[in-house]
mmCIF file of C-alpha atoms and ligand atoms in Angstrom:
data_model
loop_
_atom_site.group_PDB
_atom_site.id
_atom_site.type_symbol
_atom_site.label_atom_id
_atom_site.label_comp_id
_atom_site.label_asym_id
_atom_site.label_seq_id
_atom_site.Cartn_x
_atom_site.Cartn_y
_atom_site.Cartn_z
ATOM 1 C CA MET A 1 150.592 -40.912 138.444
ATOM 2 C CA ALA A 2 148.985 -44.218 137.520
ATOM 3 C CA LEU A 3 147.503 -44.413 134.068
ATOM 4 C CA PHE A 4 145.042 -46.483 132.086
ATOM 5 C CA PRO A 5 144.279 -49.383 132.444
ATOM 6 C CA GLN A 6 144.832 -49.117 136.244
ATOM 7 C CA VAL A 7 142.987 -45.818 136.215
ATOM 8 C CA ARG A 8 139.450 -45.763 134.876
ATOM 9 C CA PRO A 9 137.474 -42.641 135.868
ATOM 10 C CA ARG A 10 134.366 -44.345 134.497
ATOM 11 C CA ARG A 11 134.364 -46.715 137.541
ATOM 12 C CA LEU A 12 132.727 -43.973 139.577
ATOM 13 C CA ARG A 13 130.176 -43.096 136.903
ATOM 14 C CA ARG A 14 128.562 -46.508 136.622
ATOM 15 C CA SER A 15 125.353 -45.901 138.528
ATOM 16 C CA ASP A 16 123.122 -43.170 139.918
ATOM 17 C CA GLY A 17 124.204 -44.196 143.402
ATOM 18 C CA LEU A 18 127.925 -43.886 142.674
ATOM 19 C CA ARG A 19 127.488 -40.604 140.828
ATOM 20 C CA ARG A 20 125.498 -39.258 143.732
ATOM 21 C CA LEU A 21 128.121 -40.463 146.207
ATOM 22 C CA VAL A 22 131.005 -38.612 144.539
ATOM 23 C CA ARG A 23 129.087 -35.479 143.509
ATOM 24 C CA GLU A 24 131.099 -32.343 144.328
ATOM 25 C CA THR A 25 128.436 -29.679 143.985
ATOM 26 C CA ARG A 26 125.007 -30.062 145.527
ATOM 27 C CA LEU A 27 121.956 -27.908 145.111
ATOM 28 C CA SER A 28 119.541 -27.237 147.885
ATOM 29 C CA PRO A 29 116.645 -24.794 148.190
ATOM 30 C CA GLU A 30 118.221 -22.623 150.897
ATOM 31 C CA GLN A 31 120.841 -21.557 148.335
ATOM 32 C CA PHE A 32 118.128 -19.953 146.167
ATOM 33 C CA VAL A 33 116.611 -16.497 146.573
ATOM 34 C CA LEU A 34 113.434 -15.668 144.646
ATOM 35 C CA PRO A 35 112.931 -12.139 143.252
ATOM 36 C CA LEU A 36 109.438 -10.602 143.559
ATOM 37 C CA PHE A 37 108.009 -7.586 141.715
ATOM 38 C CA VAL A 38 105.592 -5.602 143.857
ATOM 39 C CA ILE A 39 102.581 -3.714 142.429
ATOM 40 C CA PRO A 40 99.835 -1.836 144.286
ATOM 41 C CA GLY A 41 96.439 -3.171 145.296
ATOM 42 C CA ARG A 42 95.052 -6.414 146.636
ATOM 43 C CA GLY A 43 94.800 -9.718 144.857
ATOM 44 C CA GLN A 44 96.685 -8.302 141.857
ATOM 45 C CA LYS A 45 98.732 -10.680 139.731
ATOM 46 C CA GLN A 46 100.090 -9.542 136.347
ATOM 47 C CA PRO A 47 101.972 -11.832 133.983
ATOM 48 C CA ILE A 48 105.220 -10.620 132.404
ATOM 49 C CA ALA A 49 105.216 -11.517 128.709
ATOM 50 C CA SER A 50 108.977 -11.938 128.335
ATOM 51 C CA MET A 51 109.278 -13.992 131.547
ATOM 52 C CA PRO A 52 106.720 -16.810 131.342
ATOM 53 C CA GLY A 53 105.897 -18.083 134.826
ATOM 54 C CA VAL A 54 106.902 -14.832 136.576
ATOM 55 C CA PHE A 55 104.288 -12.348 137.834
ATOM 56 C CA ARG A 56 104.065 -8.901 139.366
ATOM 57 C CA LEU A 57 102.210 -9.250 142.663
ATOM 58 C CA SER A 58 100.393 -6.985 145.117
ATOM 59 C CA PRO A 59 101.709 -7.052 148.727
ATOM 60 C CA ASP A 60 99.089 -9.553 149.947
ATOM 61 C CA LEU A 61 100.039 -11.999 147.181
ATOM 62 C CA CYS A 62 103.729 -11.415 147.962
ATOM 63 C CA ALA A 63 102.942 -12.652 151.471
ATOM 64 C CA GLU A 64 101.241 -15.714 149.995
ATOM 65 C CA GLN A 65 104.298 -16.327 147.806
ATOM 66 C CA ALA A 66 106.469 -15.987 150.908
ATOM 67 C CA ARG A 67 104.516 -18.754 152.633
ATOM 68 C CA ALA A 68 105.139 -20.983 149.624
ATOM 69 C CA ALA A 69 108.828 -20.014 149.645
ATOM 70 C CA LYS A 70 109.075 -20.991 153.297
ATOM 71 C CA SER A 71 107.460 -24.364 152.751
ATOM 72 C CA LEU A 72 109.788 -25.030 149.814
ATOM 73 C CA GLY A 73 112.758 -24.176 152.049
ATOM 74 C CA LEU A 74 114.015 -21.249 149.924
ATOM 75 C CA GLY A 75 116.780 -19.065 151.338
ATOM 76 C CA GLY A 76 114.844 -15.826 151.039
ATOM 77 C CA LEU A 77 113.210 -13.226 148.812
ATOM 78 C CA LEU A 78 114.491 -10.165 146.961
ATOM 79 C CA LEU A 79 111.913 -7.388 146.441
ATOM 80 C CA PHE A 80 111.584 -4.834 143.631
ATOM 81 C CA GLY A 81 108.915 -2.129 143.499
ATOM 82 C CA VAL A 82 106.981 -1.414 140.294
ATOM 83 C CA PRO A 83 105.148 1.816 141.124
ATOM 84 C CA PRO A 84 102.511 3.253 138.761
ATOM 85 C CA GLU A 85 103.827 6.767 139.286
ATOM 86 C CA LYS A 86 107.398 7.811 138.699
ATOM 87 C CA ASP A 87 109.180 11.156 138.974
ATOM 88 C CA ALA A 88 112.601 12.727 138.396
ATOM 89 C CA THR A 89 114.089 11.718 141.769
ATOM 90 C CA GLY A 90 112.240 8.428 142.302
ATOM 91 C CA SER A 91 110.470 9.704 145.408
ATOM 92 C CA SER A 92 108.030 6.779 145.672
ATOM 93 C CA GLY A 93 111.041 4.567 146.439
ATOM 94 C CA ARG A 94 111.669 6.573 149.614
ATOM 95 C CA ASP A 95 108.046 6.557 150.792
ATOM 96 C CA PRO A 96 107.806 4.689 154.121
ATOM 97 C CA GLN A 97 104.334 3.562 152.955
ATOM 98 C CA GLY A 98 105.641 2.669 149.481
ATOM 99 C CA LEU A 99 105.194 -0.647 147.717
ATOM 100 C CA VAL A 100 108.312 -2.398 148.964
ATOM 101 C CA PRO A 101 107.845 -1.365 152.630
ATOM 102 C CA GLN A 102 104.193 -2.510 152.387
ATOM 103 C CA ALA A 103 105.240 -5.864 150.965
ATOM 104 C CA VAL A 104 108.004 -6.294 153.550
ATOM 105 C CA ARG A 105 105.501 -5.710 156.356
ATOM 106 C CA ALA A 106 102.967 -8.118 154.851
ATOM 107 C CA ILE A 107 105.620 -10.806 154.378
ATOM 108 C CA LYS A 108 107.103 -10.327 157.841
ATOM 109 C CA GLU A 109 103.658 -10.707 159.342
ATOM 110 C CA ALA A 110 103.038 -13.922 157.408
ATOM 111 C CA VAL A 111 106.496 -15.526 157.626
ATOM 112 C CA PRO A 112 108.675 -13.650 160.143
ATOM 113 C CA GLU A 113 111.656 -15.990 159.870
ATOM 114 C CA LEU A 114 112.111 -15.838 156.072
ATOM 115 C CA PRO A 115 115.002 -13.462 155.212
ATOM 116 C CA ILE A 116 113.970 -10.532 153.019
ATOM 117 C CA ALA A 117 116.310 -8.483 150.873
ATOM 118 C CA THR A 118 115.176 -5.284 149.163
ATOM 119 C CA ASP A 119 116.588 -3.684 146.033
ATOM 120 C CA VAL A 120 118.004 -0.198 146.615
ATOM 121 C CA CYS A 121 118.117 1.772 143.363
ATOM 122 C CA LEU A 122 116.307 4.700 141.800
ATOM 123 C CA CYS A 123 115.599 3.197 138.359
ATOM 124 C CA ASP A 124 112.335 1.473 139.264
ATOM 125 C CA TYR A 125 110.994 4.788 140.563
ATOM 126 C CA THR A 126 112.355 7.456 138.183
ATOM 127 C CA ASP A 127 110.442 8.713 135.135
ATOM 128 C CA HIS A 128 113.708 8.807 133.120
ATOM 129 C CA GLY A 129 114.590 5.236 134.144
ATOM 130 C CA HIS A 130 118.160 5.893 135.275
ATOM 131 C CA CYS A 131 119.594 4.548 138.534
ATOM 132 C CA GLY A 132 120.381 7.993 139.943
ATOM 133 C CA VAL A 133 119.277 11.614 139.599
ATOM 134 C CA LEU A 134 120.231 13.453 136.414
ATOM 135 C CA ARG A 135 122.227 16.638 136.069
ATOM 136 C CA ASN A 136 122.961 17.972 132.593
ATOM 137 C CA GLY A 137 121.893 14.636 131.166
ATOM 138 C CA THR A 138 124.261 12.457 133.215
ATOM 139 C CA VAL A 139 123.700 10.579 136.442
ATOM 140 C CA ASP A 140 124.971 12.666 139.353
ATOM 141 C CA ASN A 141 126.747 10.234 141.674
ATOM 142 C CA ASP A 142 127.056 12.307 144.830
ATOM 143 C CA ALA A 143 123.573 13.833 144.654
ATOM 144 C CA THR A 144 122.146 10.303 144.373
ATOM 145 C CA LEU A 145 123.772 8.978 147.555
ATOM 146 C CA PRO A 146 121.453 10.623 150.142
ATOM 147 C CA LEU A 147 118.416 9.430 148.165
ATOM 148 C CA LEU A 148 119.687 5.853 148.238
ATOM 149 C CA VAL A 149 120.271 6.149 151.988
ATOM 150 C CA GLU A 150 116.708 7.343 152.501
ATOM 151 C CA GLN A 151 115.347 4.505 150.358
ATOM 152 C CA ALA A 152 117.361 1.922 152.302
ATOM 153 C CA LEU A 153 116.102 3.412 155.577
ATOM 154 C CA SER A 154 112.449 3.166 154.522
ATOM 155 C CA GLN A 155 113.047 -0.524 153.777
ATOM 156 C CA ALA A 156 114.968 -1.184 156.998
ATOM 157 C CA ARG A 157 112.204 0.487 159.029
ATOM 158 C CA ALA A 158 109.656 -1.824 157.396
ATOM 159 C CA GLY A 159 111.721 -4.814 158.548
ATOM 160 C CA ALA A 160 113.998 -5.763 155.642
ATOM 161 C CA ASP A 161 116.834 -7.994 156.860
ATOM 162 C CA ILE A 162 119.128 -7.104 153.973
ATOM 163 C CA VAL A 163 119.266 -3.993 151.797
ATOM 164 C CA ALA A 164 120.771 -4.577 148.362
ATOM 165 C CA PRO A 165 122.064 -1.519 146.481
ATOM 166 C CA SER A 166 122.122 -2.256 142.732
ATOM 167 C CA ASP A 167 122.683 1.277 141.426
ATOM 168 C CA MET A 168 126.492 1.160 140.993
ATOM 169 C CA MET A 169 127.087 4.666 142.382
ATOM 170 C CA ASP A 170 130.528 5.073 143.950
ATOM 171 C CA GLY A 171 130.502 5.375 147.726
ATOM 172 C CA ARG A 172 126.959 4.197 148.271
ATOM 173 C CA VAL A 173 127.783 1.272 150.535
ATOM 174 C CA ALA A 174 129.589 3.532 153.018
ATOM 175 C CA ALA A 175 126.793 6.099 152.848
ATOM 176 C CA ILE A 176 124.077 3.472 153.427
ATOM 177 C CA ARG A 177 126.030 1.829 156.277
ATOM 178 C CA ARG A 178 126.447 5.181 158.002
ATOM 179 C CA GLY A 179 122.782 6.091 157.480
ATOM 180 C CA LEU A 180 121.565 2.737 158.839
ATOM 181 C CA ASP A 181 123.852 2.897 161.871
ATOM 182 C CA GLU A 182 122.870 6.464 162.719
ATOM 183 C CA ALA A 183 119.200 5.472 162.647
ATOM 184 C CA GLY A 184 119.748 2.461 164.903
ATOM 185 C CA PHE A 185 119.740 -0.200 162.190
ATOM 186 C CA GLU A 186 123.242 -1.499 162.828
ATOM 187 C CA TYR A 187 121.996 -5.060 162.305
ATOM 188 C CA THR A 188 120.466 -4.501 158.878
ATOM 189 C CA ALA A 189 122.885 -6.199 156.471
ATOM 190 C CA ILE A 190 124.124 -4.815 153.170
ATOM 191 C CA LEU A 191 124.331 -7.034 150.100
ATOM 192 C CA SER A 192 126.160 -4.978 147.516
ATOM 193 C CA TYR A 193 125.776 -5.567 143.806
ATOM 194 C CA ALA A 194 129.501 -5.002 143.720
ATOM 195 C CA ALA A 195 130.220 -6.275 140.219
ATOM 196 C CA LYS A 196 127.205 -5.399 138.142
ATOM 197 C CA PHE A 197 127.845 -5.385 134.426
ATOM 198 C CA SER A 198 126.102 -3.370 131.752
ATOM 199 C CA SER A 199 124.355 -6.365 130.228
ATOM 200 C CA SER A 200 121.931 -7.238 127.443
ATOM 201 C CA PHE A 201 120.626 -10.010 129.690
ATOM 202 C CA TYR A 202 118.564 -7.525 131.755
ATOM 203 C CA GLY A 203 116.140 -7.066 128.849
ATOM 204 C CA PRO A 204 113.132 -8.985 130.226
ATOM 205 C CA PHE A 205 113.590 -7.440 133.699
ATOM 206 C CA ARG A 206 113.152 -4.027 132.171
ATOM 207 C CA GLU A 207 109.749 -5.112 130.911
ATOM 208 C CA ALA A 208 108.957 -6.601 134.330
ATOM 209 C CA ALA A 209 110.000 -3.489 136.264
ATOM 210 C CA GLN A 210 109.180 -0.996 133.499
ATOM 211 C CA ASN A 211 112.498 0.728 134.150
ATOM 212 C CA SER A 212 114.257 1.089 130.786
ATOM 213 C CA PRO A 213 116.230 4.321 130.518
ATOM 214 C CA LYS A 214 114.231 6.704 128.314
ATOM 215 C CA GLN A 215 117.461 8.120 126.921
ATOM 216 C CA GLY A 216 120.953 6.721 126.785
ATOM 217 C CA ASP A 217 122.098 3.586 128.571
ATOM 218 C CA ARG A 218 123.670 2.531 131.859
ATOM 219 C CA LYS A 219 127.258 2.255 130.618
ATOM 220 C CA GLY A 220 128.323 5.341 132.576
ATOM 221 C CA TYR A 221 127.805 3.507 135.864
ATOM 222 C CA GLN A 222 127.422 -0.237 135.233
ATOM 223 C CA MET A 223 130.604 -2.133 134.399
ATOM 224 C CA ASP A 224 132.050 -2.956 130.986
ATOM 225 C CA PRO A 225 131.514 -6.713 130.364
ATOM 226 C CA ALA A 226 135.159 -6.984 129.305
ATOM 227 C CA ASN A 227 136.579 -6.108 132.734
ATOM 228 C CA GLY A 228 137.399 -8.852 135.237
ATOM 229 C CA ARG A 229 140.152 -7.115 137.222
ATOM 230 C CA GLU A 230 137.990 -4.057 137.684
ATOM 231 C CA ALA A 231 135.262 -6.306 139.126
ATOM 232 C CA LEU A 232 137.669 -7.419 141.869
ATOM 233 C CA ARG A 233 138.493 -3.794 142.610
ATOM 234 C CA GLU A 234 134.783 -2.963 142.906
ATOM 235 C CA VAL A 235 134.304 -5.884 145.291
ATOM 236 C CA ALA A 236 137.310 -4.861 147.417
ATOM 237 C CA LEU A 237 136.023 -1.291 147.676
ATOM 238 C CA ASP A 238 132.516 -2.362 148.677
ATOM 239 C CA ILE A 239 133.810 -4.725 151.369
ATOM 240 C CA GLU A 240 136.033 -1.929 152.646
ATOM 241 C CA GLU A 241 132.973 0.349 152.775
ATOM 242 C CA GLY A 242 131.065 -2.190 154.859
ATOM 243 C CA ALA A 243 129.293 -4.627 152.530
ATOM 244 C CA ASP A 244 128.418 -7.815 154.423
ATOM 245 C CA MET A 245 127.918 -9.800 151.210
ATOM 246 C CA VAL A 246 128.658 -9.152 147.550
ATOM 247 C CA MET A 247 126.882 -10.001 144.311
ATOM 248 C CA VAL A 248 128.127 -10.708 140.807
ATOM 249 C CA LYS A 249 125.551 -9.994 138.115
ATOM 250 C CA PRO A 250 124.686 -11.448 135.612
ATOM 251 C CA ALA A 251 125.841 -14.991 136.403
ATOM 252 C CA ILE A 252 126.307 -17.182 133.333
ATOM 253 C CA ALA A 253 128.581 -14.999 131.218
ATOM 254 C CA TYR A 254 130.540 -13.968 134.361
ATOM 255 C CA LEU A 255 131.350 -17.266 136.093
ATOM 256 C CA ASP A 256 135.078 -16.458 135.984
ATOM 257 C CA VAL A 257 134.308 -13.355 138.048
ATOM 258 C CA VAL A 258 132.274 -15.423 140.528
ATOM 259 C CA ARG A 259 135.210 -17.816 140.915
ATOM 260 C CA ALA A 260 137.778 -15.039 141.316
ATOM 261 C CA VAL A 261 135.660 -13.273 143.944
ATOM 262 C CA ARG A 262 135.144 -16.557 145.807
ATOM 263 C CA ASP A 263 138.894 -17.252 145.833
ATOM 264 C CA ARG A 264 139.938 -13.789 146.908
ATOM 265 C CA PHE A 265 137.392 -12.655 149.502
ATOM 266 C CA GLU A 266 135.891 -14.159 152.628
ATOM 267 C CA VAL A 267 132.390 -12.672 152.570
ATOM 268 C CA PRO A 268 129.399 -14.631 151.234
ATOM 269 C CA VAL A 269 129.206 -14.427 147.436
ATOM 270 C CA TRP A 270 125.898 -14.151 145.605
ATOM 271 C CA ALA A 271 125.325 -14.467 141.866
ATOM 272 C CA TYR A 272 122.245 -13.159 140.064
ATOM 273 C CA ASN A 273 120.880 -15.548 137.451
ATOM 274 C CA VAL A 274 119.186 -12.658 135.661
ATOM 275 C CA SER A 275 116.006 -12.309 133.657
ATOM 276 C CA GLY A 276 117.544 -12.885 130.213
ATOM 277 C CA GLU A 277 119.242 -16.048 131.438
ATOM 278 C CA TYR A 278 115.876 -17.262 132.697
ATOM 279 C CA SER A 279 113.950 -16.339 129.561
ATOM 280 C CA MET A 280 116.460 -17.953 127.181
ATOM 281 C CA ILE A 281 116.026 -21.321 128.856
ATOM 282 C CA ARG A 282 112.250 -20.908 129.028
ATOM 283 C CA ALA A 283 112.011 -19.930 125.366
ATOM 284 C CA ALA A 284 114.224 -22.734 124.112
ATOM 285 C CA ALA A 285 112.358 -25.268 126.262
ATOM 286 C CA THR A 286 108.972 -24.023 125.030
ATOM 287 C CA ASN A 287 110.184 -24.569 121.489
ATOM 288 C CA GLY A 288 111.297 -28.076 122.373
ATOM 289 C CA TRP A 289 114.916 -27.218 121.594
ATOM 290 C CA ILE A 290 116.308 -28.105 125.012
ATOM 291 C CA ASP A 291 115.129 -29.935 128.114
ATOM 292 C CA GLY A 292 114.158 -26.969 130.293
ATOM 293 C CA GLU A 293 114.374 -28.729 133.657
ATOM 294 C CA ARG A 294 117.795 -30.175 132.982
ATOM 295 C CA ALA A 295 119.071 -26.878 131.583
ATOM 296 C CA MET A 296 117.808 -25.092 134.691
ATOM 297 C CA LEU A 297 119.494 -27.467 137.147
ATOM 298 C CA GLU A 298 122.691 -27.569 135.082
ATOM 299 C CA THR A 299 122.826 -23.765 135.054
ATOM 300 C CA LEU A 300 122.263 -23.522 138.802
ATOM 301 C CA THR A 301 124.892 -26.220 139.385
ATOM 302 C CA GLY A 302 127.384 -24.320 137.233
ATOM 303 C CA ILE A 303 126.829 -21.097 139.161
ATOM 304 C CA ARG A 304 127.317 -22.926 142.462
ATOM 305 C CA ARG A 305 130.374 -24.799 141.158
ATOM 306 C CA ALA A 306 131.901 -21.449 140.145
ATOM 307 C CA GLY A 307 131.737 -20.481 143.820
ATOM 308 C CA ALA A 308 128.457 -18.712 144.499
ATOM 309 C CA ASP A 309 127.053 -19.391 147.963
ATOM 310 C CA THR A 310 123.649 -18.018 147.047
ATOM 311 C CA VAL A 311 121.911 -17.703 143.698
ATOM 312 C CA VAL A 312 119.177 -15.171 143.017
ATOM 313 C CA THR A 313 116.997 -16.918 140.451
ATOM 314 C CA TYR A 314 113.509 -16.792 138.970
ATOM 315 C CA PHE A 315 113.787 -20.596 138.920
ATOM 316 C CA ALA A 316 114.015 -20.763 142.743
ATOM 317 C CA ALA A 317 110.599 -22.270 143.438
ATOM 318 C CA GLU A 318 110.625 -24.592 140.443
ATOM 319 C CA ALA A 319 114.125 -25.853 141.205
ATOM 320 C CA ALA A 320 113.235 -26.416 144.862
ATOM 321 C CA ARG A 321 110.148 -28.392 143.832
ATOM 322 C CA LEU A 322 112.192 -30.549 141.470
ATOM 323 C CA LEU A 323 114.897 -31.188 144.045
ATOM 324 C CA ALA A 324 112.285 -32.202 146.608
ATOM 325 C CA GLY A 325 110.786 -34.686 144.155
ATOM 326 C CA ALA A 326 114.177 -36.103 143.165
HETATM 327 C C1 PBG B 1 118.592 -2.177 138.439
HETATM 328 C C2 PBG B 1 118.389 -3.623 138.341
HETATM 329 C C3 PBG B 1 118.485 -4.392 137.193
HETATM 330 C C4 PBG B 1 118.208 -5.703 137.535
HETATM 331 C C5 PBG B 1 117.980 -5.722 138.891
HETATM 332 N N1 PBG B 1 118.106 -4.424 139.389
HETATM 333 C C6 PBG B 1 118.920 -4.155 135.848
HETATM 334 C C7 PBG B 1 118.954 -2.943 135.148
HETATM 335 O O1 PBG B 1 117.918 -2.596 134.559
HETATM 336 O O2 PBG B 1 120.021 -2.346 135.105
HETATM 337 C C8 PBG B 1 118.163 -6.831 136.551
HETATM 338 C C9 PBG B 1 117.731 -8.135 137.034
HETATM 339 C C10 PBG B 1 117.382 -9.091 135.970
HETATM 340 O O3 PBG B 1 117.632 -8.895 134.779
HETATM 341 O O4 PBG B 1 116.827 -10.141 136.349
HETATM 342 N N2 PBG B 1 118.309 -1.643 139.670
#
């Protein structure tokens, strides 16, 4: 291999034009999916204190947001329900007239071509805040599965293109696939949160969705942050069960997992740039400690460079706007 002074890597870094020419990883808006939190009513918009710039929205305002997402060229939306009333089995999440189905219908009417994914999990709808139903104080895996299937069906019936189970119950992808197929929804796709870690970075989301577990934590079903090999096993199982796409979550502290999944599997890989990752950059930028815009684009570039095809991010609209201006 030739060496200095024949070789000078700096030759290709001399100008914006050259750097742009040899850039390996590019960002574009269709790679970003924007999460939305749905609340009841009309014209309702509530700020989320720990996530400046993010709001809970009523279905009509979700549709408005969807129009903006379309004009920015975003890849799609991911919907979470924030119902005022919760119960032990999360029944409002299965209601065909529930918040997420209402928002899906409103969005599909406004912007039919924009892909919509919906979160499938009990935690936003249960009074105890866990992702499944409880028996003797622990989350009962098998009793939760039919409830997840019913929730996914209510979303598919409303017109969701993609259902995204984030509960981490074993066997739920197969159960949801079977339930969708039996009901005639063989073209509704499943995005599985295959490698979802038990993470401190979900903190602000739990304020946004008001879904903190009242007792205990999620370590009995979400993954141990120390386990990379187990993440690959989870992904393999979910693909075997019928997942069309898989997600790694959170993103920043798990980029090795994103890369390993990308290298080993052929399905589209998503990474979730979660609430805590968003709020850290926002907070530091507000304090003047970092350049928020640069930190945002650098983070998104890193997640893409690690191998994610699609990034779920609260920065989606802002990043798209910046890229369009650049
Ligand atoms: C659970 C769920 C969580 C997130 C999305 N779906 C986290 C949790 O409370 O376990 C977190 C997303 C984020 O932090 O942005 N169904």
